[in-house]
Coordinates of N, CA and C in Angstrom, one line a residue:
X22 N -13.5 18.0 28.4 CA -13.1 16.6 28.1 C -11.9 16.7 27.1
X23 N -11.9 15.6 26.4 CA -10.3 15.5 25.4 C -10.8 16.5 24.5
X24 N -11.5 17.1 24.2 CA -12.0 18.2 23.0 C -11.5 19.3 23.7
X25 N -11.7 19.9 24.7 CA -10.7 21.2 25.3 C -9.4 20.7 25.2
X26 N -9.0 20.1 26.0 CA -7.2 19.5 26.1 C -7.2 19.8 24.6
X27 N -7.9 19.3 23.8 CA -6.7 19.4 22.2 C -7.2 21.0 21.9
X28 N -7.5 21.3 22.3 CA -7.8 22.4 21.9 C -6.8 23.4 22.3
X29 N -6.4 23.2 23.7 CA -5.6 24.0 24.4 C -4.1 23.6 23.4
X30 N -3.8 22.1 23.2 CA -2.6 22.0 22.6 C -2.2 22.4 21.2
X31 N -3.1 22.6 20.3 CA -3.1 23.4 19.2 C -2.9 24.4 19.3
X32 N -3.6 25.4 20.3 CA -3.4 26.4 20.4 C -1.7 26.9 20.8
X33 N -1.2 26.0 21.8 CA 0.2 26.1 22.1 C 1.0 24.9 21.9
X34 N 1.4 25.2 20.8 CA 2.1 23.9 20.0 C 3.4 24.3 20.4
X35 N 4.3 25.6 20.9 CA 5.4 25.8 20.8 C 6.0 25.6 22.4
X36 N 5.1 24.7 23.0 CA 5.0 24.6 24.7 C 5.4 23.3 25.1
X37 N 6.4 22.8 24.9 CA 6.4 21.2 24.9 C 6.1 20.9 26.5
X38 N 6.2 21.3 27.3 CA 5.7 21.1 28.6 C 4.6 21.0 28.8
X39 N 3.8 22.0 28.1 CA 2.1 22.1 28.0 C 1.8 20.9 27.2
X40 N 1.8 20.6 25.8 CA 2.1 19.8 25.5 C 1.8 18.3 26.0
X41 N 3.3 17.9 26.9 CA 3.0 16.9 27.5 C 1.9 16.6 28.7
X42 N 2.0 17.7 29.1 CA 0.5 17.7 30.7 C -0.5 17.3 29.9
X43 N -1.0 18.5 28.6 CA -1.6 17.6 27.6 C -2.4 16.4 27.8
X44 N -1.1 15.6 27.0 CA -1.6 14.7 26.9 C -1.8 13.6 28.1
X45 N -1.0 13.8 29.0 CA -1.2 13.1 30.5 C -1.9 13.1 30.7
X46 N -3.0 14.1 31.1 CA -4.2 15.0 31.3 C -5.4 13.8 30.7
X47 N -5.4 14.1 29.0 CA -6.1 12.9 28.5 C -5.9 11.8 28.9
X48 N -5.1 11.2 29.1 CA -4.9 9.4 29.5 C -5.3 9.7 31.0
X49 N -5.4 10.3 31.6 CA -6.1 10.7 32.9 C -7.5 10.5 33.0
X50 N -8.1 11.0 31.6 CA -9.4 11.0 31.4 C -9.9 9.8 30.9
X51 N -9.0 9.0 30.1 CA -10.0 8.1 29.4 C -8.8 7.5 28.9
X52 N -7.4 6.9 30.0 CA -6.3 5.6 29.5 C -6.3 5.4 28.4
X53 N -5.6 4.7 27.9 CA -5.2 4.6 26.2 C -6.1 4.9 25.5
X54 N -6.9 4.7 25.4 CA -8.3 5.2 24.7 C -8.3 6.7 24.6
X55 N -7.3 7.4 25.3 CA -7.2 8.6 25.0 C -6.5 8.8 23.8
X56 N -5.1 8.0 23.4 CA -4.6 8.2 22.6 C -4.7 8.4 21.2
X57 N -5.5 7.0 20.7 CA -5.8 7.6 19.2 C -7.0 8.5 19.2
X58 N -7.9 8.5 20.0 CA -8.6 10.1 19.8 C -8.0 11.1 19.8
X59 N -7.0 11.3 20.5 CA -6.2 12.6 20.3 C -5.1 12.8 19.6
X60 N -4.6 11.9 18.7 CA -3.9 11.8 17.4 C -5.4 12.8 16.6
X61 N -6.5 12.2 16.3 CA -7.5 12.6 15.6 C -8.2 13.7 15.8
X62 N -7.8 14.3 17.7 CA -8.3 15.9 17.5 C -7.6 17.1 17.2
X63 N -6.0 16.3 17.1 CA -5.0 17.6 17.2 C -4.7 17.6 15.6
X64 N -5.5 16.8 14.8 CA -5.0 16.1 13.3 C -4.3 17.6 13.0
X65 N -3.3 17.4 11.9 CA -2.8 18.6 11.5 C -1.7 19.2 12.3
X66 N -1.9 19.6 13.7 CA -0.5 19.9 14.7 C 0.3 19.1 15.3
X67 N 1.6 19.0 14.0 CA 2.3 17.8 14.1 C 3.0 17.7 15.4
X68 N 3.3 19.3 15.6 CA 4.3 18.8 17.6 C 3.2 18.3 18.3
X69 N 2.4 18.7 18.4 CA 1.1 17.9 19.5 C 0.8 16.3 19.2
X70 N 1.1 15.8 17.6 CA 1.2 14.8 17.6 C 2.5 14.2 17.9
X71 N 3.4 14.5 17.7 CA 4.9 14.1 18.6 C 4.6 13.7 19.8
X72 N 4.2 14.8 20.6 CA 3.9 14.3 22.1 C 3.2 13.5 22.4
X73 N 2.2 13.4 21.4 CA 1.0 12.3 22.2 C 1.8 10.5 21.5
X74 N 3.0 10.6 20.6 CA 3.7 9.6 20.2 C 4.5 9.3 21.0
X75 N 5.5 10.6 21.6 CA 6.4 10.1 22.5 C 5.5 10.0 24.2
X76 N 4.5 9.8 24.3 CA 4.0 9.7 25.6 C 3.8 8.0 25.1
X77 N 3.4 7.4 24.3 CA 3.2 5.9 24.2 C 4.2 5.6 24.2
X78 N 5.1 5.8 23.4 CA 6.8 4.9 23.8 C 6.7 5.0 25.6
X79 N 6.7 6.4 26.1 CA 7.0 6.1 27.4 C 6.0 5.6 28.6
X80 N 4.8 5.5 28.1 CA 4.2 4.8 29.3 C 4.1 3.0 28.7
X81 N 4.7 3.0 27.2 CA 4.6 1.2 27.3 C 5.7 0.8 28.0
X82 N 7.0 1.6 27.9 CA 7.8 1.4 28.6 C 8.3 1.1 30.2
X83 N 7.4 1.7 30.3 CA 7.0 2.1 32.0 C 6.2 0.9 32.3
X84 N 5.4 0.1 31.7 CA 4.5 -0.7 31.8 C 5.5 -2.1 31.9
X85 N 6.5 -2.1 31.1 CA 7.3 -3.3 30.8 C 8.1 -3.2 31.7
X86 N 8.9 -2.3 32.7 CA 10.0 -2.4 33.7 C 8.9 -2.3 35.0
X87 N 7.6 -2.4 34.9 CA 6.9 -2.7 36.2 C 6.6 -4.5 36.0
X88 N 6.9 -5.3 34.6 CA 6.8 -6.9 34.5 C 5.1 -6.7 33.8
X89 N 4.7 -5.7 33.1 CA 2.9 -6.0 32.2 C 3.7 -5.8 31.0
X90 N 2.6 -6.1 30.3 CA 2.7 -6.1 28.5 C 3.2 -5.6 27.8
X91 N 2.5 -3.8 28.2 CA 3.4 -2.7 27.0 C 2.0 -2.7 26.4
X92 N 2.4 -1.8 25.3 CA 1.7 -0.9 24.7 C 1.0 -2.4 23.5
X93 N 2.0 -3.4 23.4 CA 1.7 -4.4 22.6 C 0.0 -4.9 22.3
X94 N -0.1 -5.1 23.8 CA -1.4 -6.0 24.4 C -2.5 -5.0 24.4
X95 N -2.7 -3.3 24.5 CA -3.5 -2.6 24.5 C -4.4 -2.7 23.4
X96 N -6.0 -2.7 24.1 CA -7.0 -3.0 23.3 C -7.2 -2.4 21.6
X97 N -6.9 -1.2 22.1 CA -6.7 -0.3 20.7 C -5.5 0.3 20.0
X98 N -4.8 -1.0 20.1 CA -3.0 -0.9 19.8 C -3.3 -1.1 17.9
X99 N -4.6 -1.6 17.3 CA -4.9 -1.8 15.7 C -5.0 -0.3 15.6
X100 N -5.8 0.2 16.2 CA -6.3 2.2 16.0 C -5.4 2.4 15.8
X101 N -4.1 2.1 16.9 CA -3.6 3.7 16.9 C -2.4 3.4 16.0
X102 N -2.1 2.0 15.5 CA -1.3 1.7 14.6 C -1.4 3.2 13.0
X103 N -2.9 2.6 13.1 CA -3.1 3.4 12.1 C -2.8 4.9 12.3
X104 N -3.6 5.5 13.3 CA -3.6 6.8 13.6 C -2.0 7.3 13.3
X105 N -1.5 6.7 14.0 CA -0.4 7.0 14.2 C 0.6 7.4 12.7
X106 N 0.1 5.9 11.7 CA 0.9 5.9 10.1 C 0.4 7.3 9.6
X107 N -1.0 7.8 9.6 CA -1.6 9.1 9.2 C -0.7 10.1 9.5
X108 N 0.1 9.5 11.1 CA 0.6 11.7 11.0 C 1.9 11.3 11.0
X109 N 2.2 10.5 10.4 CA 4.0 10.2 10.0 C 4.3 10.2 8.7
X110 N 4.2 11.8 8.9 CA 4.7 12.8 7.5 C 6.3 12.6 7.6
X111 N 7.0 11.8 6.2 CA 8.7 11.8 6.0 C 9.1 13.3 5.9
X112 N 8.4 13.9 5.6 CA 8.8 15.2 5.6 C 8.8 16.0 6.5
X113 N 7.6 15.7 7.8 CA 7.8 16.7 9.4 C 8.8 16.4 10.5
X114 N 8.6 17.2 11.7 CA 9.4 17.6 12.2 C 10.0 16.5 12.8
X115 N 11.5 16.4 12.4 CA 12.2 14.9 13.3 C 11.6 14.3 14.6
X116 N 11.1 15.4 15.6 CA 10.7 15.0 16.8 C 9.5 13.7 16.4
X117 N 8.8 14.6 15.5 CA 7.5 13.4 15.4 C 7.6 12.3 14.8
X118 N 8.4 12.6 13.7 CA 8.9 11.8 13.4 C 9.8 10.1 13.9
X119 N 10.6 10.7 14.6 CA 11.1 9.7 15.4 C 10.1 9.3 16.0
X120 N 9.4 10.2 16.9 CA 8.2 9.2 18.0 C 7.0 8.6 17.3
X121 N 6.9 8.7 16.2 CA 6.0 7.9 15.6 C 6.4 6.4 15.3
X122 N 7.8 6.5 14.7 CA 8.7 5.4 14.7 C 9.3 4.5 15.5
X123 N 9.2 5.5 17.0 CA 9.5 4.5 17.9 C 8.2 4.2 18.7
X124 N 6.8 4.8 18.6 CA 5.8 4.4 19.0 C 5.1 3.1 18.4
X125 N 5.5 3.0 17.0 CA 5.1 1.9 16.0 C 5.5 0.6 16.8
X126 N 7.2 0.7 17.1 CA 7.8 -0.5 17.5 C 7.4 -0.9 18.6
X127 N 7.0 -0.2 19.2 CA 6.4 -0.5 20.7 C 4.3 -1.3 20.2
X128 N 4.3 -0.5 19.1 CA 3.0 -1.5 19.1 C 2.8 -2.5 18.8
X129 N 3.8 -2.4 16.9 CA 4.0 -3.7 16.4 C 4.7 -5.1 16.5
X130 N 5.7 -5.0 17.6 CA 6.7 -6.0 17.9 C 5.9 -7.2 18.3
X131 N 6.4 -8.5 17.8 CA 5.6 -9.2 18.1 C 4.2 -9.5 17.8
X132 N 3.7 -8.6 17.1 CA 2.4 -9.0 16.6 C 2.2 -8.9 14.7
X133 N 2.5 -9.6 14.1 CA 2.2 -10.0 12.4 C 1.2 -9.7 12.2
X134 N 0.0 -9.4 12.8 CA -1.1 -9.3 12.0 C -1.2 -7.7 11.9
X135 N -0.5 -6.9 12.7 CA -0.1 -5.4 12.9 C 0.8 -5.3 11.9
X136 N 1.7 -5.8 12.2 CA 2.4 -5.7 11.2 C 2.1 -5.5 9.6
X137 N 1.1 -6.8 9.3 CA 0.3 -6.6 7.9 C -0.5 -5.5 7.8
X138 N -1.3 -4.9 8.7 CA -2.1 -3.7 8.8 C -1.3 -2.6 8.2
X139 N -0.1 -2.5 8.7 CA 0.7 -1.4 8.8 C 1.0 -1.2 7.4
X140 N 1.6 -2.4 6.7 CA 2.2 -2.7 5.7 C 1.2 -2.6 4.2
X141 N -0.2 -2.8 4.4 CA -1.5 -2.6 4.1 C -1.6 -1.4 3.7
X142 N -1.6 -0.3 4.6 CA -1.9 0.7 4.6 C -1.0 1.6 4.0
X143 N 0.3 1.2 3.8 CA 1.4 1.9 2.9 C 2.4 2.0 3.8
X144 N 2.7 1.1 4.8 CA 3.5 2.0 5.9 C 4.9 1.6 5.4
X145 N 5.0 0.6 4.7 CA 6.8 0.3 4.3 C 7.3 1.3 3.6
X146 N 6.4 1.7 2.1 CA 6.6 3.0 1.2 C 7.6 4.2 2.3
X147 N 6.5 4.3 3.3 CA 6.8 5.3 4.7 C 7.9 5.8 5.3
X148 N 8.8 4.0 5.6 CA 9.0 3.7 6.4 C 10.6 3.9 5.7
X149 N 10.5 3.5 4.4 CA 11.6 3.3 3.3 C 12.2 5.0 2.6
X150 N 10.9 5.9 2.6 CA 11.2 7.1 2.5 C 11.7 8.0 3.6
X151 N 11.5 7.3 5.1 CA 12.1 8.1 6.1 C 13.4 8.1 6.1
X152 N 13.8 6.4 5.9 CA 15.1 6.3 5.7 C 16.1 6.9 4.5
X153 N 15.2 7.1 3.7 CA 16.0 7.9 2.5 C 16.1 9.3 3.3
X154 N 15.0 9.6 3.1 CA 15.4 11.1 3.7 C 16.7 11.5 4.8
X155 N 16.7 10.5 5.6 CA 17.3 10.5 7.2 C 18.7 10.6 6.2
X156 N 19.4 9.5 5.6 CA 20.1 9.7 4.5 C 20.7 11.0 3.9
X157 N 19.6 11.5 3.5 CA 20.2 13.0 2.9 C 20.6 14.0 3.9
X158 N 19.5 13.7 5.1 CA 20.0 14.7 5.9 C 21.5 14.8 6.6
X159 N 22.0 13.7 6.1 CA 23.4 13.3 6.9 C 23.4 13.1 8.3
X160 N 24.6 14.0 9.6 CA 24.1 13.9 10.6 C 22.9 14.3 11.2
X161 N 22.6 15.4 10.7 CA 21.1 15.3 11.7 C 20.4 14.2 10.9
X162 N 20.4 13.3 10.2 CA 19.3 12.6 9.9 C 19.6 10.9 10.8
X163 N 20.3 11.0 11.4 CA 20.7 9.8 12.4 C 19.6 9.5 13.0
X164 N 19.1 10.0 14.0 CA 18.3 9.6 14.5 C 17.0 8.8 14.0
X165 N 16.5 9.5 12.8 CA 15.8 8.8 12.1 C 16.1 7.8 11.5
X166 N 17.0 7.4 11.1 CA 17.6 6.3 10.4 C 18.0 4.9 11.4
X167 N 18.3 5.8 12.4 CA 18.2 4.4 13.5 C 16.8 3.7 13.8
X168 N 15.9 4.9 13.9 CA 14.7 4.7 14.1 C 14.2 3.5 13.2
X169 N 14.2 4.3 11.8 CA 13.6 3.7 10.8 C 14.2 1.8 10.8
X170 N 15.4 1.7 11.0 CA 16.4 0.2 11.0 C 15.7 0.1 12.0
X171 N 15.1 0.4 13.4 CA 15.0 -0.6 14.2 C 13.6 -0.9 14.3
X172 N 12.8 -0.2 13.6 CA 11.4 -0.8 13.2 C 11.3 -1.8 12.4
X173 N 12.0 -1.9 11.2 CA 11.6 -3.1 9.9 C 11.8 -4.7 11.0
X174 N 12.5 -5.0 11.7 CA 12.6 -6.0 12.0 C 11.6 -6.4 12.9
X175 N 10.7 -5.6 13.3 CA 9.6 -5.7 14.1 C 8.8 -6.0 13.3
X176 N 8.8 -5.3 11.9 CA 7.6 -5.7 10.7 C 8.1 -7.1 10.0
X177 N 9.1 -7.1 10.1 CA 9.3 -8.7 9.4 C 9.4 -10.0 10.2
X178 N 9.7 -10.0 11.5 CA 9.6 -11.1 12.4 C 8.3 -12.0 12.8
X179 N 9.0 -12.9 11.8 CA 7.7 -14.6 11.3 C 6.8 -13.8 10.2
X180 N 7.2 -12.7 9.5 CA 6.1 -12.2 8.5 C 7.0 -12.6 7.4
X181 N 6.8 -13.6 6.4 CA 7.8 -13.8 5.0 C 7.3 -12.8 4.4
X182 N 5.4 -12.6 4.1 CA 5.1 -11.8 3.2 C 5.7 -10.5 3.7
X183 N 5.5 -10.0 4.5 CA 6.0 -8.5 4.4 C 7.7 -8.5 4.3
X184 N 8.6 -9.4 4.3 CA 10.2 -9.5 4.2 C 10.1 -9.2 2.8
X185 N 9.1 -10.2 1.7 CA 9.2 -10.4 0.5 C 8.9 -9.0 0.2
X186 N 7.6 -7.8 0.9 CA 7.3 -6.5 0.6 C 8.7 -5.7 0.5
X187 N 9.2 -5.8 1.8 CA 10.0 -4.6 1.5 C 11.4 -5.1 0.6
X188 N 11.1 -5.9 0.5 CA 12.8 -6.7 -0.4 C 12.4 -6.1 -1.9
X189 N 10.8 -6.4 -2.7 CA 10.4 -5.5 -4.0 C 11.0 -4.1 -3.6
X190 N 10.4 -3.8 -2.5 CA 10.5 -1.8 -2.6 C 12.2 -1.3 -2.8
X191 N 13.1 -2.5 -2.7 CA 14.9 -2.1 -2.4 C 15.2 -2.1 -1.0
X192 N 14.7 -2.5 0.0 CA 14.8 -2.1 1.0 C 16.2 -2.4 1.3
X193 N 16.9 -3.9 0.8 CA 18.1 -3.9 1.2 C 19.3 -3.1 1.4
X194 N 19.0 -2.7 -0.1 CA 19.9 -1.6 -0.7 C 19.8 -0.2 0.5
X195 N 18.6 0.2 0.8 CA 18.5 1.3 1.5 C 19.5 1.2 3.1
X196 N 18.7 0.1 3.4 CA 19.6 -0.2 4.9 C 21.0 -0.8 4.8
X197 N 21.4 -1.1 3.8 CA 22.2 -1.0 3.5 C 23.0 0.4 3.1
X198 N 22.7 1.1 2.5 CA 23.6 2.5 2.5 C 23.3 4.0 3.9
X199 N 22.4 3.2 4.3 CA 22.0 4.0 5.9 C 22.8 3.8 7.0
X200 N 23.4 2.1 7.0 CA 24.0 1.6 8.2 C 24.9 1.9 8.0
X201 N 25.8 1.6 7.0 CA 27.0 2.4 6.5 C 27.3 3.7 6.2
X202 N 26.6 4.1 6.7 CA 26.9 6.1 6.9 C 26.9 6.2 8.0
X203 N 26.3 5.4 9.1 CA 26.3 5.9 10.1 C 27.4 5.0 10.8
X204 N 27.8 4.2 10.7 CA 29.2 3.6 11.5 C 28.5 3.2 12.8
X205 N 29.7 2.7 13.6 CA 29.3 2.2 15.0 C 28.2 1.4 15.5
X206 N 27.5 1.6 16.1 CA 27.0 0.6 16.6 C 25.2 0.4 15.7
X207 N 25.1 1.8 15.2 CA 24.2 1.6 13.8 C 24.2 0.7 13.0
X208 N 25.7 0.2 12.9 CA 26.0 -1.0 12.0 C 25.4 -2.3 12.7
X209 N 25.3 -2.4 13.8 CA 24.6 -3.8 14.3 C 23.2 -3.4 13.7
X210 N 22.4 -2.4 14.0 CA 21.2 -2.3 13.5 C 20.9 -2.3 12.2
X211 N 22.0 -2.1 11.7 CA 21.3 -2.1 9.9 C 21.7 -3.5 10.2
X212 N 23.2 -4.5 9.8 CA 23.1 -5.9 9.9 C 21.8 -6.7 10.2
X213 N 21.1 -6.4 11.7 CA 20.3 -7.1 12.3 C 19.1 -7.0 11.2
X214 N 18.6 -6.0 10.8 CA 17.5 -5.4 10.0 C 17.8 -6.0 8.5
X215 N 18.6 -6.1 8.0 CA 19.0 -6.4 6.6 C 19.0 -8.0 6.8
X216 N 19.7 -8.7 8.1 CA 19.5 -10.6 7.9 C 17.6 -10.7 8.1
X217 N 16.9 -9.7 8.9 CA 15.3 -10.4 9.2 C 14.9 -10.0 7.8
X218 N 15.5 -9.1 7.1 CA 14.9 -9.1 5.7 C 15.0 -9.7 4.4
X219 N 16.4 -9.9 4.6 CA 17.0 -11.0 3.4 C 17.9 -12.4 4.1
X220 N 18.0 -12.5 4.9 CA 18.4 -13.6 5.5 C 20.2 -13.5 5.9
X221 N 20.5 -14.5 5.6 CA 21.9 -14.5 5.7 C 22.6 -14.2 4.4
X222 N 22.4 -14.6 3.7 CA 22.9 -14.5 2.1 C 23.5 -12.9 2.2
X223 N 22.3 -12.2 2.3 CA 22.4 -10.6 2.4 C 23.2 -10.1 2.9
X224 N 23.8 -10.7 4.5 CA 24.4 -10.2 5.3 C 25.7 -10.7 5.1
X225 N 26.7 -12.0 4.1 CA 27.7 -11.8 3.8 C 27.7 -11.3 2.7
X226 N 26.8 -10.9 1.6 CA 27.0 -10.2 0.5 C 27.6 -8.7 1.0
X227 N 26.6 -7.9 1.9 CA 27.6 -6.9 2.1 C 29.1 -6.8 3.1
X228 N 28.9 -8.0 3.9 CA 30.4 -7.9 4.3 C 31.3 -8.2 3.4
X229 N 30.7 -9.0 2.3 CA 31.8 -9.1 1.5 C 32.6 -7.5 0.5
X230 N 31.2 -7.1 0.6 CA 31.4 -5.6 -0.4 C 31.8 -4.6 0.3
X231 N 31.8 -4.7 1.6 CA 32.0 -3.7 2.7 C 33.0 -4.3 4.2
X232 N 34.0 -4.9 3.3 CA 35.2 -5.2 4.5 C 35.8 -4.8 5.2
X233 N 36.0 -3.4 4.4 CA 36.9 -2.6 4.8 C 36.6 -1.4 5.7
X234 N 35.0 -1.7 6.1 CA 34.4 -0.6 7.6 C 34.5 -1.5 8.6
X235 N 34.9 -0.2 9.3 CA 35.3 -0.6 10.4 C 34.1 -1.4 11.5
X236 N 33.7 -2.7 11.5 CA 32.9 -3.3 12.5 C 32.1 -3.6 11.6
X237 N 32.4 -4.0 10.3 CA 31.5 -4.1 9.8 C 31.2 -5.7 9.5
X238 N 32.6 -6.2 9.6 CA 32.9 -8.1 9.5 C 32.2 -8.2 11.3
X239 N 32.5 -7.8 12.2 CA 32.5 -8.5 13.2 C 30.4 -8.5 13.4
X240 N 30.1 -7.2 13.3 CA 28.7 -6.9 13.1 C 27.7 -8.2 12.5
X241 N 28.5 -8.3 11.1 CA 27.7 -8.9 10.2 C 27.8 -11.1 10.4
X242 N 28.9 -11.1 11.5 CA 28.7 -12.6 11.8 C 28.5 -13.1 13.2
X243 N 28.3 -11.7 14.3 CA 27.1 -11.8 15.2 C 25.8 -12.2 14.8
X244 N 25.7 -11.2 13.2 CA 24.1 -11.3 13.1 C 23.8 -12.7 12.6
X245 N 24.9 -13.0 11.8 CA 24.6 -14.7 11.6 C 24.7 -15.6 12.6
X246 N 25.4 -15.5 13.7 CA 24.9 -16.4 14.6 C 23.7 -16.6 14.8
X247 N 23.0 -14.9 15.1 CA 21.7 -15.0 15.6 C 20.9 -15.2 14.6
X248 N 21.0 -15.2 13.4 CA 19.9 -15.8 12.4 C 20.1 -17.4 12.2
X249 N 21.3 -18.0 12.7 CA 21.9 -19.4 12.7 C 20.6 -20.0 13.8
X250 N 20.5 -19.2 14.7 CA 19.9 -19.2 15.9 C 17.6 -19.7 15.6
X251 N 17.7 -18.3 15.0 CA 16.2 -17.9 15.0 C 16.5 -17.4 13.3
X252 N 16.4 -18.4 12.3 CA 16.2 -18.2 11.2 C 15.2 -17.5 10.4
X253 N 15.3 -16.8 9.5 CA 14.0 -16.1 8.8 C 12.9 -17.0 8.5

């Protein structure tokens, strides 16, 4: 059962192929319901948790270009919320990293009460330290820094309380000196991420401070349309 499979993927963590059969394997045995149990058998072998993160990005995804829900609507999308905050070490390996980050967005969009779970459990602290780190790492830390921006807006959409969380923790400031390292089209995502957090005020305060990057005016009064639009 899922107790052999994790067994086999611990044993061969350095197999990303194996790996993924893995976990296919399990959701074979027992559909999403496979998932946060095998966050919980592989605990500790973070590539094996990578995989079993980036297999939910891709089968919600797969769910949503067939016209069903996504990973959103799945019965035990509260579990694996959690499970999932457990093995999203700021410190391990980008891969899991990222797919924990982009697994989150796939569960929490659209749902506030997930959202508060998440935020409950320490996930902004989390979420705010990835982005620092992604930060230090410079270019290799892009990825995660996209990541990290395109999750907060999943956590603050129709949630005041958790906007008002991460706005105590600095959050502005962070996505703010994240989106502006990375230039291009990162700059829409920190914009978009910094108006669901601080509104509009936020988002000409830094165009005002930051006129002189490139895309950074045009960025930042897209996003006020669309907060003109669908206000905080």
């Amino acid at each position: 059962g899922l107790s052999m499979v994790a067994k086999v993927m611990i044993a061969f963590p350095q197999h990303p192929s194996l790996l993924q059969e893995g976990v296919w394997l399990a959701f074979s045995l027992a559909d999403t319901n496979a998932f946060a149990k095998m966050f919980r058998l592989v605990e500790g072998c973070q590539l094996s948790q990578a995989a079993i993160a980036w297999a939910i990005v891709d089968l919600a995804r797969r769910q949503r270009d067939k016209g069903l829900v996504g990973a959103s609507e799945w019965a035990e999308a509260d579990e694996l919320v959690v499970c999932i905050l457990e093995a999203l070490n700021p410190q391990g390996p980008p891969d899991l990293v990222w797919g924990c980050l982009s697994a989150l967005r796939e569960l929490i969009d659209g749902h506030s009460d997930r959202a508060m779970l998440f935020v409950s459990k320490g996930g902004a602290e989390v979420v705010l330290r990835v982005l620092k780190n992604g930060q230090e790492a410079g270019r290799d830390g892009s990825s995660l820094m996209l990541a990290g921006m395109q999750l907060i807006p999943s956590l603050v959409q129709g949630n005041a309380a958790v906007a008002q969380t991460l706005r105590s923790m600095g959050a502005l400031e962070v996505l703010v000196a994240c989106g502006l390292s990375l230039k291009g089209k990162a700059t829409d995502t920190m914009m978009w991420a910094l108006g669901q957090v601080g509104g509009i005020l936020a988002v000409l305060q830094v165009m005002s401070t930051a006129s002189s990057e490139p895309g950074a005016l045009e960025s930042g009064l897209e996003t006020i349309a669309r907060l003109a639009w669908k206000p905080l």
